Short mmCIF file of C-alpha atoms and ligand atoms in Angstrom, two decimals:
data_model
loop_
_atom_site.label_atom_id
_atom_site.label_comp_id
_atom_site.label_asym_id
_atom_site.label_seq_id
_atom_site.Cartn_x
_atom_site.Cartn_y
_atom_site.Cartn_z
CA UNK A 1 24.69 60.43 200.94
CA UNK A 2 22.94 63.57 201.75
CA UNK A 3 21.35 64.17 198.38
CA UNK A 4 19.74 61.02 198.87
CA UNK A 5 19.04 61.36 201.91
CA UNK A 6 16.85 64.82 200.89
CA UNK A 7 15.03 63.82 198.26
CA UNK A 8 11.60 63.51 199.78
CA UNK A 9 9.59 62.17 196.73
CA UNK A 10 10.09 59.55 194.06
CA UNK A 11 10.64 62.02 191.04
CA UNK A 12 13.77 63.98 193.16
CA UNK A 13 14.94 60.56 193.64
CA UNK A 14 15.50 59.98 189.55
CA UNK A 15 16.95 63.43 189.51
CA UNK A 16 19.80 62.12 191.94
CA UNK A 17 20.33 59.34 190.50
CA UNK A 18 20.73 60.62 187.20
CA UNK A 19 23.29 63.16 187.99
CA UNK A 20 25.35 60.40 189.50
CA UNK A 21 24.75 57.17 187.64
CA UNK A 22 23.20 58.12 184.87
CA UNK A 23 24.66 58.44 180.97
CA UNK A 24 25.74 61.76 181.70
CA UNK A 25 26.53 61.53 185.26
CA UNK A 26 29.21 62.53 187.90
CA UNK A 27 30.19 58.91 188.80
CA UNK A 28 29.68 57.24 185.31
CA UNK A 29 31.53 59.93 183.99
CA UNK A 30 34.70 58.95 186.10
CA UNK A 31 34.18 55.35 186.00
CA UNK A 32 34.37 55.62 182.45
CA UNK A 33 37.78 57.58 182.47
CA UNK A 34 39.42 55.07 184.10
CA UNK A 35 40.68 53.40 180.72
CA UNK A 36 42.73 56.30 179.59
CA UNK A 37 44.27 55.72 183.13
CA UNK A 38 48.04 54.57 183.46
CA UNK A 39 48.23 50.60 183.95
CA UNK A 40 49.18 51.01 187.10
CA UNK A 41 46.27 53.62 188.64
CA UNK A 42 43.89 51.97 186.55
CA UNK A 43 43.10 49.23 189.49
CA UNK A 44 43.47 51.51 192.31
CA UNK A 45 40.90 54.44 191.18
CA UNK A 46 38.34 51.27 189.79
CA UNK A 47 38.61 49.84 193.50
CA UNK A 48 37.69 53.11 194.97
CA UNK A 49 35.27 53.76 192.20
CA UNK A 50 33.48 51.00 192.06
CA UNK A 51 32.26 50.33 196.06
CA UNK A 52 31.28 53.97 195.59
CA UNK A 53 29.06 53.02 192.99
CA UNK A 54 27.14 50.80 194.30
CA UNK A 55 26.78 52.02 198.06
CA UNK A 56 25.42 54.78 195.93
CA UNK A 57 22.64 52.28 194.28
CA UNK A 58 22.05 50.67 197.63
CA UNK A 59 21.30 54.22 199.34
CA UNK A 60 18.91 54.93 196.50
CA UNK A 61 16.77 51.96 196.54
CA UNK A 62 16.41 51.90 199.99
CA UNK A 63 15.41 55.61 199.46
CA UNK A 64 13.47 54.80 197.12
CA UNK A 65 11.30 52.07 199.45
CA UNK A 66 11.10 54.23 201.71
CA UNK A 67 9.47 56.84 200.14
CA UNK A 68 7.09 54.30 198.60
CA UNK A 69 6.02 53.06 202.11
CA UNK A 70 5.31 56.44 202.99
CA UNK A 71 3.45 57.02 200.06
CA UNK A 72 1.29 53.79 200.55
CA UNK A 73 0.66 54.87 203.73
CA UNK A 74 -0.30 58.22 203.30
CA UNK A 75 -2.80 56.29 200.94
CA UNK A 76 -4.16 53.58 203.10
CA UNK A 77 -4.77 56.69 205.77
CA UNK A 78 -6.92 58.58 203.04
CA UNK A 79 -8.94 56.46 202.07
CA UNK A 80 -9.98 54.76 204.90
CA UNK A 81 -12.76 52.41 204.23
CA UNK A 82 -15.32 52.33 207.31
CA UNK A 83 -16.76 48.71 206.79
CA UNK A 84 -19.40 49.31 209.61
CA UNK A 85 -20.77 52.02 207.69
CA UNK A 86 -24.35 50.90 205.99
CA UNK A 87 -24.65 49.98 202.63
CA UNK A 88 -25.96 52.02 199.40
CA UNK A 89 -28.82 50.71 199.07
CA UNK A 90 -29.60 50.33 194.95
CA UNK A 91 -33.18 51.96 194.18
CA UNK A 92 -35.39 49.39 193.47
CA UNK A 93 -38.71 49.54 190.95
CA UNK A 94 -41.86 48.42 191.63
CA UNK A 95 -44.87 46.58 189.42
CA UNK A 96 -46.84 49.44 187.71
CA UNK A 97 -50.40 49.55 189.44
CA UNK A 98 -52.18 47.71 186.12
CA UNK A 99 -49.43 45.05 186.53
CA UNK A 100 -49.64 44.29 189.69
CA UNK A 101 -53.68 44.75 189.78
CA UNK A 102 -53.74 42.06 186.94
CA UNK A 103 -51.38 39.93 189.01
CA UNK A 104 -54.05 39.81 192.33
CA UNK A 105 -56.98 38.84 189.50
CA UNK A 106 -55.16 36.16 188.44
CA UNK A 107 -54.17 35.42 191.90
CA UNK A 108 -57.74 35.33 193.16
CA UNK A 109 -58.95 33.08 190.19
CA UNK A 110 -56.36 30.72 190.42
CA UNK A 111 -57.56 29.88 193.98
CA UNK A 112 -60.83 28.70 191.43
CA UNK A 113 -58.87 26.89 189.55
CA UNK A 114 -58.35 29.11 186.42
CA UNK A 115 -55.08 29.42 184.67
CA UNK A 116 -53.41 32.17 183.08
CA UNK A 117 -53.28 32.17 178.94
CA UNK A 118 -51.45 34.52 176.43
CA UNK A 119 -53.37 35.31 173.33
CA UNK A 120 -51.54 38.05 170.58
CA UNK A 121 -52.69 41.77 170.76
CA UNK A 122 -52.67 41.55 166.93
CA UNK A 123 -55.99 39.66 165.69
CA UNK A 124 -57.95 38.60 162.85
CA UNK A 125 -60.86 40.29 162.15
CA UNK A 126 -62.25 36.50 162.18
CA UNK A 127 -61.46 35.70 165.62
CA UNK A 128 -61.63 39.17 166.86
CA UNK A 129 -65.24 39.55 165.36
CA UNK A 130 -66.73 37.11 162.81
CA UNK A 131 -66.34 33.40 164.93
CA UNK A 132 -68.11 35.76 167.86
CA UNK A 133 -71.38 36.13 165.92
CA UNK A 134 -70.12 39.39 165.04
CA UNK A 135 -70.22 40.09 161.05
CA UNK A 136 -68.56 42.32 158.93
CA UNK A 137 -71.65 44.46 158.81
CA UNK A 138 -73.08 43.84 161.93
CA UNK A 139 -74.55 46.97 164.01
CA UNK A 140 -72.90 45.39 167.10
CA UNK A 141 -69.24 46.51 165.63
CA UNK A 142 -70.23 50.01 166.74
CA UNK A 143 -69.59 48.76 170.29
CA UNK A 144 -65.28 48.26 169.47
CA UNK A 145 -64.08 51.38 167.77
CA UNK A 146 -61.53 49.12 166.04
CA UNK A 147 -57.74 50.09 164.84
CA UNK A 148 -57.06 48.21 161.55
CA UNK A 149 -53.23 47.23 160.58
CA UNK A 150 -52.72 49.02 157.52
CA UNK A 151 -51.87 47.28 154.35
CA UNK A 152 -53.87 44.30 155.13
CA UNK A 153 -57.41 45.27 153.65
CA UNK A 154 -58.69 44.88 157.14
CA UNK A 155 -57.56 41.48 157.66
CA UNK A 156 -55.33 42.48 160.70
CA UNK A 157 -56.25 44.46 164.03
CA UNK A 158 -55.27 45.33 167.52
CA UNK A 159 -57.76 43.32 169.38
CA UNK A 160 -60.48 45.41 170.97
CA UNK A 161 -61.02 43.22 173.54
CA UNK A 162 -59.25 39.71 175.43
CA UNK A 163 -62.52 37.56 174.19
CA UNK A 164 -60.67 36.15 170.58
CA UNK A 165 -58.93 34.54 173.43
CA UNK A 166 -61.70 32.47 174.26
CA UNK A 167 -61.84 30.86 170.43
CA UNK A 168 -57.84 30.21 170.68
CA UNK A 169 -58.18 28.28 174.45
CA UNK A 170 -60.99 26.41 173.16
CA UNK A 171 -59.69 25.39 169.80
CA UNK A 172 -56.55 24.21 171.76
CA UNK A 173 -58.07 22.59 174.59
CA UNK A 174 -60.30 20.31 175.52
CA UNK A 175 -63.23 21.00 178.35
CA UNK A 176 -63.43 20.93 181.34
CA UNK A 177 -61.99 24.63 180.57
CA UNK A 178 -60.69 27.63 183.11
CA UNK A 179 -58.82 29.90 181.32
CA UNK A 180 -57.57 33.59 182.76
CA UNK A 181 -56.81 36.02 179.54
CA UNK A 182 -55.20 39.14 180.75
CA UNK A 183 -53.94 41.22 178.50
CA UNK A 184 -54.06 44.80 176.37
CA UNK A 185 -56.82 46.06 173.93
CA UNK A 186 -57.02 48.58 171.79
CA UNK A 187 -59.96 50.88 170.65
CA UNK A 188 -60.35 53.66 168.49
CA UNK A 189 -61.23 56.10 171.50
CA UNK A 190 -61.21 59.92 172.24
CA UNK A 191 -58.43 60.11 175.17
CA UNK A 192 -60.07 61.31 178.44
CA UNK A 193 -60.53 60.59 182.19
CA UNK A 194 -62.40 57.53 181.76
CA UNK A 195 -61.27 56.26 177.93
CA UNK A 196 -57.86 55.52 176.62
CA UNK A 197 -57.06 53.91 173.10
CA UNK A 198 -54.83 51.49 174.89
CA UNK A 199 -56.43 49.09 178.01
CA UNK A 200 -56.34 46.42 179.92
CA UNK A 201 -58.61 43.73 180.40
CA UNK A 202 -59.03 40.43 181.87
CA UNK A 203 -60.61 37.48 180.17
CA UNK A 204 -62.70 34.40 182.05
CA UNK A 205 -63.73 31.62 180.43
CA UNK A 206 -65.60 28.62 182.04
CA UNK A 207 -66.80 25.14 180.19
CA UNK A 208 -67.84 21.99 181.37
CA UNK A 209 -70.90 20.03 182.07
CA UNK A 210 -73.19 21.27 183.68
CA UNK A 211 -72.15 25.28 184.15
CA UNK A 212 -74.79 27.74 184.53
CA UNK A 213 -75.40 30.78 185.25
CA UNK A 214 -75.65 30.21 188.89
CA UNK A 215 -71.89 29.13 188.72
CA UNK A 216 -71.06 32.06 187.28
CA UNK A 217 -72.50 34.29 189.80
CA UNK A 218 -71.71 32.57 192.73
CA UNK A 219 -67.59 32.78 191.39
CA UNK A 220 -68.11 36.46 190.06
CA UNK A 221 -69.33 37.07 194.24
CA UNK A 222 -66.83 35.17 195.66
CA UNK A 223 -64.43 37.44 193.53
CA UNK A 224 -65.65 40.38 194.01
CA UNK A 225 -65.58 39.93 198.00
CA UNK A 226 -61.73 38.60 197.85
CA UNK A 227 -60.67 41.92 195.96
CA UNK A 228 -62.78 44.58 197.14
CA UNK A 229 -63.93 43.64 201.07
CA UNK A 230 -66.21 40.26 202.06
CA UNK A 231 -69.21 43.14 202.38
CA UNK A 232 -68.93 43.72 199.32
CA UNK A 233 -72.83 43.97 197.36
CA UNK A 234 -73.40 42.79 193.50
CA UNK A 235 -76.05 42.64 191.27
CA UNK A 236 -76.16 41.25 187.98
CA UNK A 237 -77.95 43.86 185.16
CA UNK A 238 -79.23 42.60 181.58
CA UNK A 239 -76.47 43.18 179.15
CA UNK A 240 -76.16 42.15 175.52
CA UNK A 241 -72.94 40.68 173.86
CA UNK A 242 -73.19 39.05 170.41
CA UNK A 243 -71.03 36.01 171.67
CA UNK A 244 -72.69 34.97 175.36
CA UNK A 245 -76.50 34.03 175.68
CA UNK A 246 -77.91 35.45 177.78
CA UNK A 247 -75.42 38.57 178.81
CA UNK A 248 -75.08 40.42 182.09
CA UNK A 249 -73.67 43.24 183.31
CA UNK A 250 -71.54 42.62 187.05
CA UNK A 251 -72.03 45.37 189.26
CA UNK A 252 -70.54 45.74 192.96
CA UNK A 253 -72.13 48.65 195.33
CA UNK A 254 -70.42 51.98 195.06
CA UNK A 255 -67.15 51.50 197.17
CA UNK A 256 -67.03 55.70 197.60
CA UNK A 257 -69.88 56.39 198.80
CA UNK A 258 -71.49 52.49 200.19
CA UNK A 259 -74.61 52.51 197.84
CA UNK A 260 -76.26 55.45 198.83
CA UNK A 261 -75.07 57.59 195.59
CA UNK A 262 -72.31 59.74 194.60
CA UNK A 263 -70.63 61.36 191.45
CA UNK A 264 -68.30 57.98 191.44
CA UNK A 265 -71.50 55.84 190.29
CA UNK A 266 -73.35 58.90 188.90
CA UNK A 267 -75.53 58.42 192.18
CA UNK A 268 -76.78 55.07 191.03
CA UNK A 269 -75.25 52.99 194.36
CA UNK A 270 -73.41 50.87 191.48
CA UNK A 271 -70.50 50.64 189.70
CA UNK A 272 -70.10 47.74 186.71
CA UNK A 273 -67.12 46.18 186.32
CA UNK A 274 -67.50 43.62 183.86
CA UNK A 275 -69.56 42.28 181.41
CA UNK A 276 -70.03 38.52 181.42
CA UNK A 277 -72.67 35.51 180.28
CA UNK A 278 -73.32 32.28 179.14
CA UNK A 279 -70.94 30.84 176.25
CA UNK A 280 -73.23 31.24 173.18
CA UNK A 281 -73.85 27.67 171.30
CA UNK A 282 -72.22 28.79 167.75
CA UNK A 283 -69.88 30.03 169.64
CA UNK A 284 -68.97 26.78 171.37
CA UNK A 285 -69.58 24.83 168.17
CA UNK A 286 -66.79 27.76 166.55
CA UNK A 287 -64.29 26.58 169.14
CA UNK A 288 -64.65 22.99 168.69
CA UNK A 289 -67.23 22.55 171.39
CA UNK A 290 -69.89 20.24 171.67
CA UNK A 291 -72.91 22.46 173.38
CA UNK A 292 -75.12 19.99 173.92
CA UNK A 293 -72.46 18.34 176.19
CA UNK A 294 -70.87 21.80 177.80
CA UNK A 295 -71.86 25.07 178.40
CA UNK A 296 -70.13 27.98 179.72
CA UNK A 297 -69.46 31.01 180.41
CA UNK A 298 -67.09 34.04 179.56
CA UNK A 299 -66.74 37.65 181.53
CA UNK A 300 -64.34 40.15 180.14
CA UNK A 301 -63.22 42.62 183.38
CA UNK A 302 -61.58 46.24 182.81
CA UNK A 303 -58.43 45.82 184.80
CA UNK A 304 -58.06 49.48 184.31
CA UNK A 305 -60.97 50.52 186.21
CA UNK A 306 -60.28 47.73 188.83
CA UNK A 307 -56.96 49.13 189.74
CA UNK A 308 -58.89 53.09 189.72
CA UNK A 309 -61.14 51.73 191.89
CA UNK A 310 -58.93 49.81 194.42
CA UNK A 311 -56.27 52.77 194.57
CA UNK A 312 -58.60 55.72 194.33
CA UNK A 313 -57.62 56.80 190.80
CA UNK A 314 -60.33 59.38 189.23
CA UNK A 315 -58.38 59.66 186.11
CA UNK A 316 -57.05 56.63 183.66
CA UNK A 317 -54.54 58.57 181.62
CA UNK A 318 -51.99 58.50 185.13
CA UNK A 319 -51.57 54.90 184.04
CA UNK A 320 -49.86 55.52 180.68
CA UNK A 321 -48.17 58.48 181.16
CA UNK A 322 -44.63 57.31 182.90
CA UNK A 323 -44.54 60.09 185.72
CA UNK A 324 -42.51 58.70 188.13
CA UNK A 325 -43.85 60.35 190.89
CA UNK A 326 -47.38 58.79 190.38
CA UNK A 327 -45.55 55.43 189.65
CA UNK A 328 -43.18 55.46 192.75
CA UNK A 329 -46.07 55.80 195.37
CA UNK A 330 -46.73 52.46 194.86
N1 LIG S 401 -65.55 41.44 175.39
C1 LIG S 401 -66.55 42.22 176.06
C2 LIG S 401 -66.12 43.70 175.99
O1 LIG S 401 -65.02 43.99 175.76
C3 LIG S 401 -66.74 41.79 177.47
C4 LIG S 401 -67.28 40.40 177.60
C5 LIG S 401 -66.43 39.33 177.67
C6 LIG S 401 -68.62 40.15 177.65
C7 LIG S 401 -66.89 38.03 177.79
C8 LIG S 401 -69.14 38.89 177.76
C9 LIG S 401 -68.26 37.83 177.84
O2 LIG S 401 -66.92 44.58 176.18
#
């Protein structure tokens, strides 16, 4: 069957076969004029016909399994998988610097004890403000820059800072207290190198019997040497909050230049990185609190300028602006 025989792909194949066996073709055409036959050639041209026919359909299917095999292997050669070859890896992300920072200050105060909390970025100007000692007219509200929620006559704001958090663990707690409040604030704040209108802080709150300032300090140290180096040097500074009697301000010495000034700490030696103090009473007594039977104390930390000063960031905006090349050399 030569014409089998040359047809070297699966579409020359069908061609063959329809010229022979299909509706139209050669053989079916001659198979089928074997009823206008006489009687007596009738049998002898259908028993020639007929073995014809189908040594014709074996030839072609082998033919065409054939030229399938070849075709699956000229395949299976192409594409060739080398399993030794090393996997893709798939790019994997990283924790942005501010997440990750947060992460190692809750990491370092849960070796004290304290516990992470969640408290909403959307507050009431009562817990935000008023059950702080803070007013509606009070002078002290020139410290948050505050971002109202429209519609709600000032009833609603982003928090301005993680301390409402300390009314919402005390009110559903009960002493002795550690609570961790990390989270993001919001202030009404000209955008530049050292202010953004979005932050992140970190919230501490202490009570039990018998906690003083001394506790305080000597936990504020302990942290400070764990995430910046155990030579770390602190002081505390006067400071005044409405809601913590007496305040502080928590410096550590200048990690640029070691103490002895530089534009870092506008050549003080210092750098603050978090205002803290003693639980005020009414403040207690607004949480539920007892003060004559706990005391405490609160410090709210700029994870911001924690994470600037750990990775050697002179500028704040980098943290909010998505450029992945700043984000990827983490
Ligand atoms: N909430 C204060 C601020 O944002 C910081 C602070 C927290 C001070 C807790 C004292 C106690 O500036």
């Amino acid at each position: 069957m030569p014409a089998v025989e040359r047809a070297d792909d699966p579409d020359e194949l069908d061609s063959v076969e329809a010229a022979y066996l299909g509706r139209n073709g050669e053989l079916r055409q001659l198979l089928a004029g074997i009823g206008k036959l006489s009687g007596e050639d009738r049998p002898k041209v259908g028993a020639a016909a007929n073995p014809i026919r189908e040594e014709l359909e074996a030839a072609i299917s082998k033919r065409r399994a054939k030229l399938e095999s070849i075709a699956l292997d000229v395949r299976l050669a192409r594409e060739k998988t080398d399993v030794t070859l090393p996997g893709r890896t798939l790019p994997r992300g990283s924790l942005h610097p501010l997440i990750e920072t947060g992460r190692e200050i809750a990491r370092i105060w849960g070796q004290f004890g304290f516990v992470v909390y969640e408290s909403p970025e959307v507050e009431t100007d009562e817990l935000n403000f008023e059950l702080l000692n803070i007013p509606p007219d009070h002078p002290a509200r020139d410290l948050w820059d505050t971002m109202y929620v429209a519609g709600t006559d000032r009833h609603y704001l982003l928090r301005t800072h993680t301390s409402p958090g300390q009314m919402r663990v005390m009110r559903s707690t009960k002493p002795p207290i550690r609570a961790l409040l990390p989270g993001r604030c919001f202030r009404y704040e000209a955008v530049d190198a050292s202010h953004g209108f979005e932050f992140f802080q970190v919230e501490g709150l202490m009570v039990d019997e018998g906690t003083t300032l001394a506790t305080l300090r000597g936990l504020l140290d302990e942290f400070a040497r764990a995430m910046f180096g155990p030579t770390t040097a602190t002081r505390f500074r006067p400071g005044y909050y409405p809601f913590t009697e007496p305040s502080v301000a928590f410096d550590i010495g200048c990690l640029i230049c070691g103490g002895s000034g530089c534009a870092a700490c506008k050549r003080t030696g210092w750098l603050t990185i978090l205002g803290a103090g003693m639980v005020h009473p009414q403040v207690l007594r607004n949480g539920g609190i007892d003060p004559e039977m706990h005391q405490g104390f609160a410090f709210g930390m700029g994870t911001d300028r924690i994470a600037m000063l750990r990775h050697g960031i002179s500028d704040l905006r980098v943290f909010f602006q998505d450029d992945l090349r700043f984000l990827e050399s983490f």
